[in-house]
Coordinates of C-alpha atoms in Angstrom, one line a residue:
M182 CA 5.6 32.5 -7.3
K183 CA 8.1 33.1 -10.1
Y184 CA 7.7 30.4 -12.7
D185 CA 8.7 30.3 -16.3
R186 CA 6.3 27.4 -17.1
V187 CA 2.5 27.1 -16.8
I188 CA 1.3 25.9 -13.3
N189 CA -0.4 22.8 -14.7
F190 CA -3.3 21.4 -12.7
S191 CA -4.1 18.8 -15.4
A192 CA -5.6 15.4 -14.2
G193 CA -3.4 13.6 -16.8
P194 CA -1.2 13.7 -18.6
A195 CA 0.1 15.7 -15.8
M196 CA 3.2 17.5 -14.4
M197 CA 6.4 15.5 -14.0
P198 CA 9.2 16.5 -11.5
E199 CA 11.4 19.2 -13.1
P200 CA 14.7 17.5 -12.1
V201 CA 13.5 14.4 -14.0
L202 CA 12.5 16.4 -17.1
E203 CA 15.9 18.1 -17.0
E204 CA 17.7 14.8 -16.8
I205 CA 15.7 13.4 -19.6
R206 CA 16.5 16.5 -21.7
D207 CA 20.2 16.1 -21.0
E208 CA 20.1 12.5 -22.2
M209 CA 17.8 13.1 -25.1
M210 CA 20.4 13.0 -28.0
N211 CA 22.9 10.6 -26.4
Y212 CA 21.8 8.3 -23.6
R213 CA 24.9 7.6 -21.5
G214 CA 27.4 7.4 -24.4
S215 CA 25.2 5.0 -26.5
G216 CA 25.0 7.6 -29.3
M217 CA 21.2 7.2 -29.3
C218 CA 18.1 8.6 -27.7
V219 CA 16.2 6.0 -25.7
M220 CA 13.3 6.3 -28.2
E221 CA 15.6 5.0 -30.9
M222 CA 17.0 2.2 -29.0
S223 CA 16.3 -1.5 -29.5
H224 CA 14.3 -2.9 -26.6
R225 CA 16.5 -6.1 -27.1
S226 CA 19.7 -4.2 -26.5
A227 CA 21.8 -4.7 -23.3
V228 CA 21.6 -1.0 -22.5
Y229 CA 17.8 -1.0 -22.6
Q230 CA 17.6 -4.2 -20.6
T231 CA 19.5 -2.3 -17.8
I232 CA 16.9 0.5 -18.0
I233 CA 13.9 -1.7 -17.5
D234 CA 15.6 -3.9 -14.9
E235 CA 16.6 -0.8 -12.9
A236 CA 13.0 0.6 -13.2
E237 CA 11.5 -2.6 -11.8
A238 CA 14.1 -2.9 -9.0
D239 CA 13.6 0.7 -7.9
L240 CA 9.8 0.3 -7.9
R241 CA 10.1 -2.8 -5.9
E242 CA 12.3 -1.0 -3.4
L243 CA 9.9 2.1 -3.2
M244 CA 6.8 0.0 -2.5
N245 CA 8.5 -2.9 -0.7
I246 CA 6.9 -5.3 -3.2
P247 CA 7.1 -8.9 -2.0
D248 CA 9.0 -11.5 -4.1
N249 CA 5.8 -13.4 -5.0
Y250 CA 4.4 -10.4 -6.9
K251 CA 5.2 -9.7 -10.6
V252 CA 5.7 -6.2 -11.9
L253 CA 4.5 -5.8 -15.4
F254 CA 4.7 -2.8 -17.8
I255 CA 1.8 -3.1 -20.2
Q256 CA 0.7 -0.9 -23.0
G257 CA -2.9 0.4 -23.2
G258 CA -3.3 2.4 -20.1
A259 CA -5.7 1.7 -17.2
T260 CA -8.8 1.4 -19.4
L261 CA -7.6 -1.8 -21.0
Q262 CA -7.4 -3.3 -17.5
F263 CA -11.1 -2.8 -17.1
S264 CA -11.4 -5.7 -19.5
M265 CA -8.1 -7.7 -18.8
I266 CA -8.9 -8.0 -15.1
P267 CA -12.2 -9.9 -15.5
M268 CA -10.8 -11.8 -18.5
N269 CA -7.9 -13.1 -16.4
L270 CA -9.3 -13.2 -12.8
M271 CA -12.9 -14.4 -13.2
K272 CA -12.5 -18.1 -12.7
N273 CA -16.0 -18.5 -11.5
G274 CA -17.4 -15.8 -13.7
K275 CA -18.4 -13.6 -10.7
A276 CA -16.9 -10.5 -9.1
V277 CA -17.8 -7.8 -6.5
Y278 CA -17.3 -4.1 -7.4
V279 CA -17.6 -1.0 -5.3
E280 CA -18.9 2.0 -7.2
T281 CA -17.4 5.3 -6.1
G282 CA -17.2 7.4 -9.2
A283 CA -16.7 7.6 -13.0
W284 CA -13.8 5.2 -13.2
S285 CA -15.2 2.4 -11.1
K286 CA -18.5 2.8 -13.0
K287 CA -16.6 2.3 -16.3
A288 CA -14.8 -0.7 -14.9
I289 CA -18.2 -2.2 -13.9
A290 CA -19.6 -1.7 -17.4
E291 CA -16.6 -3.6 -18.9
A292 CA -16.6 -6.4 -16.4
K293 CA -20.3 -7.0 -17.1
K294 CA -19.3 -8.0 -20.6
V295 CA -17.2 -10.8 -19.2
G296 CA -19.2 -12.2 -16.2
E297 CA -21.6 -11.5 -13.4
V298 CA -20.9 -8.2 -11.5
I299 CA -22.3 -7.6 -8.0
V300 CA -22.2 -3.9 -7.0
A301 CA -21.9 -4.4 -3.3
A302 CA -21.8 -0.7 -2.4
S303 CA -22.2 2.6 -4.1
S304 CA -22.1 6.3 -3.4
K305 CA -24.0 7.2 -6.5
D306 CA -26.9 8.5 -4.3
K307 CA -24.9 11.5 -3.4
N308 CA -23.1 12.0 -6.7
Y309 CA -20.0 10.0 -5.6
S310 CA -19.1 12.5 -2.9
Y311 CA -18.1 9.9 -0.3
V312 CA -16.7 6.4 0.1
P313 CA -19.4 4.0 1.3
D314 CA -19.0 1.8 4.4
C315 CA -17.4 -1.4 3.3
S316 CA -16.8 -3.1 6.6
D317 CA -19.4 -5.7 6.0
L318 CA -20.0 -6.2 2.3
D319 CA -22.3 -8.9 1.1
I320 CA -19.7 -11.0 -0.8
P321 CA -20.7 -14.4 -2.3
E322 CA -18.3 -17.1 -1.4
D323 CA -17.6 -17.9 -5.1
A324 CA -16.8 -14.3 -6.0
D325 CA -13.4 -14.2 -7.7
Y326 CA -12.3 -10.8 -6.4
V327 CA -13.4 -7.5 -5.0
Y328 CA -12.6 -4.4 -7.1
I329 CA -12.1 -0.7 -6.0
C330 CA -10.9 2.5 -7.6
E331 CA -8.8 3.7 -4.7
N332 CA -8.7 7.3 -5.9
E333 CA -11.4 8.6 -8.2
T334 CA -9.8 11.2 -10.4
I335 CA -12.9 12.9 -11.6
H336 CA -15.0 13.0 -8.4
G337 CA -11.9 13.6 -6.1
L338 CA -12.4 11.0 -3.4
T339 CA -10.0 8.4 -2.0
W340 CA -10.1 5.3 0.2
N341 CA -8.4 5.8 3.6
K342 CA -9.5 2.4 4.8
L343 CA -9.6 -0.6 2.5
P344 CA -12.8 -2.7 2.3
N345 CA -13.2 -5.9 4.3
T346 CA -13.0 -8.4 1.5
K347 CA -13.7 -11.4 3.8
G348 CA -10.7 -13.3 2.5
H349 CA -11.3 -12.5 -1.2
I350 CA -8.7 -11.0 -3.5
L351 CA -8.6 -7.2 -3.6
V352 CA -8.0 -5.5 -6.9
S353 CA -7.3 -1.8 -6.9
D354 CA -7.0 0.9 -9.6
Q355 CA -4.5 3.3 -8.1
S356 CA -3.9 5.3 -11.3
S357 CA -4.3 8.8 -9.8
M358 CA -2.7 8.1 -6.4
F359 CA 0.1 5.7 -7.4
L360 CA 3.3 6.3 -5.4
S361 CA 1.7 9.2 -3.5
R362 CA 1.8 7.4 -0.1
P363 CA 3.0 4.2 1.4
C364 CA 1.2 1.0 0.3
N365 CA 1.2 -2.4 1.8
V366 CA 1.2 -4.4 -1.4
S367 CA 0.4 -7.7 0.3
D368 CA -3.1 -6.4 1.2
Y369 CA -3.9 -6.7 -2.5
G370 CA -4.0 -9.5 -5.1
M371 CA -3.4 -6.9 -7.8
I372 CA -2.7 -3.2 -8.1
Y373 CA -2.6 -1.3 -11.3
A374 CA -2.0 2.3 -12.4
G375 CA -2.0 4.2 -15.6
V376 CA 1.2 6.1 -15.3
Q377 CA 0.3 9.4 -17.0
K378 CA -1.2 10.9 -13.9
N379 CA 1.4 10.6 -11.2
V380 CA 4.5 8.9 -12.7
G381 CA 5.2 9.4 -16.4
P382 CA 4.0 10.0 -19.9
A383 CA 0.8 8.5 -21.3
G384 CA 0.5 5.1 -22.9
M385 CA 1.3 2.5 -20.3
V386 CA 0.0 0.8 -17.1
V387 CA 2.0 -0.7 -14.3
V388 CA 0.5 -4.0 -13.0
I389 CA 1.6 -5.5 -9.7
I390 CA 0.0 -8.9 -9.5
R391 CA 0.4 -11.9 -7.1
E392 CA 2.0 -14.8 -8.9
D393 CA -0.7 -17.3 -8.0
L394 CA -3.3 -15.2 -9.9
I395 CA -1.4 -15.5 -13.2
R396 CA -3.2 -18.3 -15.0
D397 CA -1.9 -20.7 -17.7
D398 CA -5.3 -22.1 -18.7
L399 CA -6.6 -19.2 -20.7
T400 CA -5.6 -20.7 -24.1
D401 CA -8.6 -19.1 -25.9
L402 CA -7.9 -15.6 -24.6
P403 CA -5.8 -13.5 -27.1
V404 CA -2.2 -13.8 -26.2
Y405 CA -1.6 -10.1 -25.5
L406 CA -4.5 -10.0 -23.0
Q407 CA -3.0 -12.7 -20.8
Y408 CA -1.0 -11.5 -17.8
K409 CA 1.0 -14.7 -18.2
T410 CA 2.3 -13.5 -21.6
H411 CA 3.8 -10.3 -20.0
A412 CA 5.1 -12.1 -16.8
D413 CA 6.8 -14.8 -18.8
N414 CA 8.5 -12.3 -21.1
G415 CA 9.7 -9.7 -18.7
S416 CA 7.1 -7.2 -20.1
M417 CA 8.8 -7.6 -23.5
Y418 CA 6.7 -10.1 -25.4
N419 CA 6.5 -7.4 -28.1
T420 CA 8.1 -3.9 -28.2
P421 CA 7.0 -2.3 -24.9
N422 CA 6.5 1.4 -24.4
T423 CA 10.2 1.9 -24.0
W424 CA 10.0 5.7 -23.5
A425 CA 7.4 5.5 -20.8
I426 CA 9.4 2.8 -18.9
Y427 CA 12.5 5.0 -19.1
C428 CA 10.7 8.1 -17.9
C429 CA 9.0 6.2 -15.1
G430 CA 12.3 4.7 -14.0
K431 CA 13.6 8.3 -13.6
V432 CA 10.7 9.2 -11.4
F433 CA 11.2 6.1 -9.3
K434 CA 14.8 7.2 -8.7
Y435 CA 13.7 10.7 -7.9
L436 CA 11.2 9.5 -5.3
K437 CA 13.9 7.4 -3.7
S438 CA 16.2 10.5 -3.6
I439 CA 13.7 12.6 -1.7
G440 CA 13.0 10.0 1.0
G441 CA 10.6 7.6 -0.6
L442 CA 6.8 7.3 -0.2
E443 CA 6.7 8.4 3.4
A444 CA 8.4 11.7 2.6
M445 CA 6.2 12.1 -0.5
N446 CA 3.0 11.5 1.5
Q447 CA 4.0 14.2 4.0
K448 CA 4.5 16.7 1.2
N449 CA 1.2 15.8 -0.3
I450 CA -0.6 16.2 3.0
E451 CA 0.9 19.6 3.4
K452 CA 0.0 20.7 -0.1
A453 CA -3.6 19.5 0.0
K454 CA -4.1 21.2 3.4
I455 CA -3.3 24.6 2.0
L456 CA -6.1 24.2 -0.6
Y457 CA -8.7 22.5 1.5
D458 CA -8.2 25.0 4.4
F459 CA -9.0 27.8 1.9
L460 CA -12.0 26.0 0.5
D461 CA -13.4 25.4 4.0
S462 CA -13.1 29.1 4.8
S463 CA -14.3 30.5 1.5
E464 CA -17.7 31.9 0.9
M465 CA -17.5 31.6 -2.9
F466 CA -15.7 28.2 -3.4
T467 CA -17.0 24.9 -2.0
G468 CA -15.4 21.5 -2.0
T469 CA -17.6 18.7 -3.2
V470 CA -16.3 15.7 -1.2
A471 CA -16.9 14.5 2.3
K472 CA -14.0 15.7 4.4
E473 CA -13.0 12.2 5.6
D474 CA -12.8 11.0 2.0
R475 CA -11.0 13.9 0.3
S476 CA -8.3 13.0 -2.2
L477 CA -4.8 14.5 -1.8
M478 CA -4.4 14.3 -5.5
N479 CA -7.6 15.6 -7.1
V480 CA -9.5 18.5 -5.5
P481 CA -12.9 19.3 -7.1
F482 CA -14.7 22.4 -6.1
V483 CA -17.5 24.7 -7.3
T484 CA -18.8 28.2 -7.2
E485 CA -22.5 29.1 -7.1
S486 CA -22.9 28.9 -10.9
K487 CA -21.5 27.4 -14.1
E488 CA -21.0 30.9 -15.4
L489 CA -18.8 31.9 -12.5
D490 CA -16.9 28.6 -12.7
A491 CA -16.1 29.4 -16.4
E492 CA -15.0 32.9 -15.4
V493 CA -12.6 31.5 -12.8
V494 CA -11.1 29.1 -15.4
A495 CA -10.6 31.9 -17.9
A496 CA -9.0 34.1 -15.3
T497 CA -6.6 31.4 -14.1
K498 CA -5.4 30.9 -17.6
A499 CA -4.6 34.6 -17.8
A500 CA -2.7 34.2 -14.6
G501 CA -0.4 31.5 -15.9
M502 CA -2.4 28.5 -14.6
D503 CA -4.0 25.8 -16.7
N504 CA -6.4 22.8 -16.7
L505 CA -8.5 23.9 -13.7
K506 CA -11.8 23.2 -15.5
G507 CA -13.6 20.2 -14.0
H508 CA -14.1 17.1 -16.0
K509 CA -16.8 17.5 -18.7
S510 CA -19.0 14.9 -17.0
V511 CA -19.3 16.8 -13.7
G512 CA -18.4 20.4 -14.5
G513 CA -17.1 22.8 -11.8
L514 CA -13.4 23.2 -11.1
R515 CA -10.7 20.7 -10.3
A516 CA -7.1 21.1 -9.2
S517 CA -5.0 18.0 -9.7
I518 CA -2.0 18.4 -7.3
Y519 CA 0.0 15.2 -7.9
N520 CA 3.4 14.4 -6.6
A521 CA 5.2 16.7 -9.1
M522 CA 3.1 19.8 -8.2
P523 CA 5.2 22.0 -6.0
K524 CA 3.8 23.5 -2.8
E525 CA 4.4 26.9 -4.3
G526 CA 2.0 26.0 -7.2
V527 CA -0.8 25.3 -4.7
E528 CA 0.0 28.5 -2.8
A529 CA -0.2 30.5 -6.0
L530 CA -3.6 29.0 -6.8
V531 CA -5.0 29.8 -3.3
E532 CA -3.6 33.4 -3.5
F533 CA -5.3 33.8 -6.9
L534 CA -8.7 32.4 -5.6
K535 CA -8.6 34.6 -2.6
K536 CA -8.0 37.7 -4.8
F537 CA -10.8 36.6 -7.2
E538 CA -13.2 36.1 -4.3
A539 CA -12.4 39.5 -2.9
E540 CA -12.9 41.2 -6.2
H541 CA -16.2 39.5 -7.0
K542 CA -18.0 39.7 -3.6

């Protein structure tokens, strides 16, 4: 693969589509005759209002978001939502969580500070290498919602079948799979995603929330932590992350131009298959997730030792690839192959790993 940039397997901030970066570059000094960069522009200006309106409209079209859902662009990333969700949605002070990895575990810890958390299922027993059976969860009638992390970035597993919530609201963290495949929004009460993994630059979260879940009785909750504040003010109660919204809007248009989420999903399936097929045939490298629960976005794998893992990471850097080191909490190796990763990047990685294995047998 001839490539004048690093092949970047970072879990986030991560690659963005090159056509998008080129368009942003071309508009950097003078956005469409305004004489300003978007970073310099008032969020109250007519030109910026068009940017944010188009971003929301394009996202609604991409995901076919029903009219009774609000789209909010909120600063703070996904981690802030670990707290905002229970603060806003725990009417009865009780919620059900499914623990499938590092990020759902962190969400559970934050929710416990707000109310009662019932961990109805967990895959901790096998180091979060599978998604537990959630067809018949023990869900109290007065539970306010059921929470999942639909794609665990660190442990590399994804939900291919949503849990049976028995009529309760489903809340999903889609940060590392957002817009990677079609999504039936009406299956959820709320979806949220930190954008720096699969959509744009760091510093913002997209929240898609059903209108009836937005409360107006939370008068003691700090104003910025209320979804109502953002919904009532079109995500502009204060100065939003104008740059991230602009960049995400570009990505939304790009995804529409290539055929939408169905087309993107097909590309992701093809890319991931190249890497998983190699891992399944390799004698040196082993995938760490049950086959039926493997993520198309984050692919963790290991060798026989930490020392060999480190040698692989060092060699990939020398070969023009970066960020293949596994998360510090789990070690090993991890290739994040989000929407923007070209198929050629995955092929180059597999070619490298095959060569490394042959030389180190």
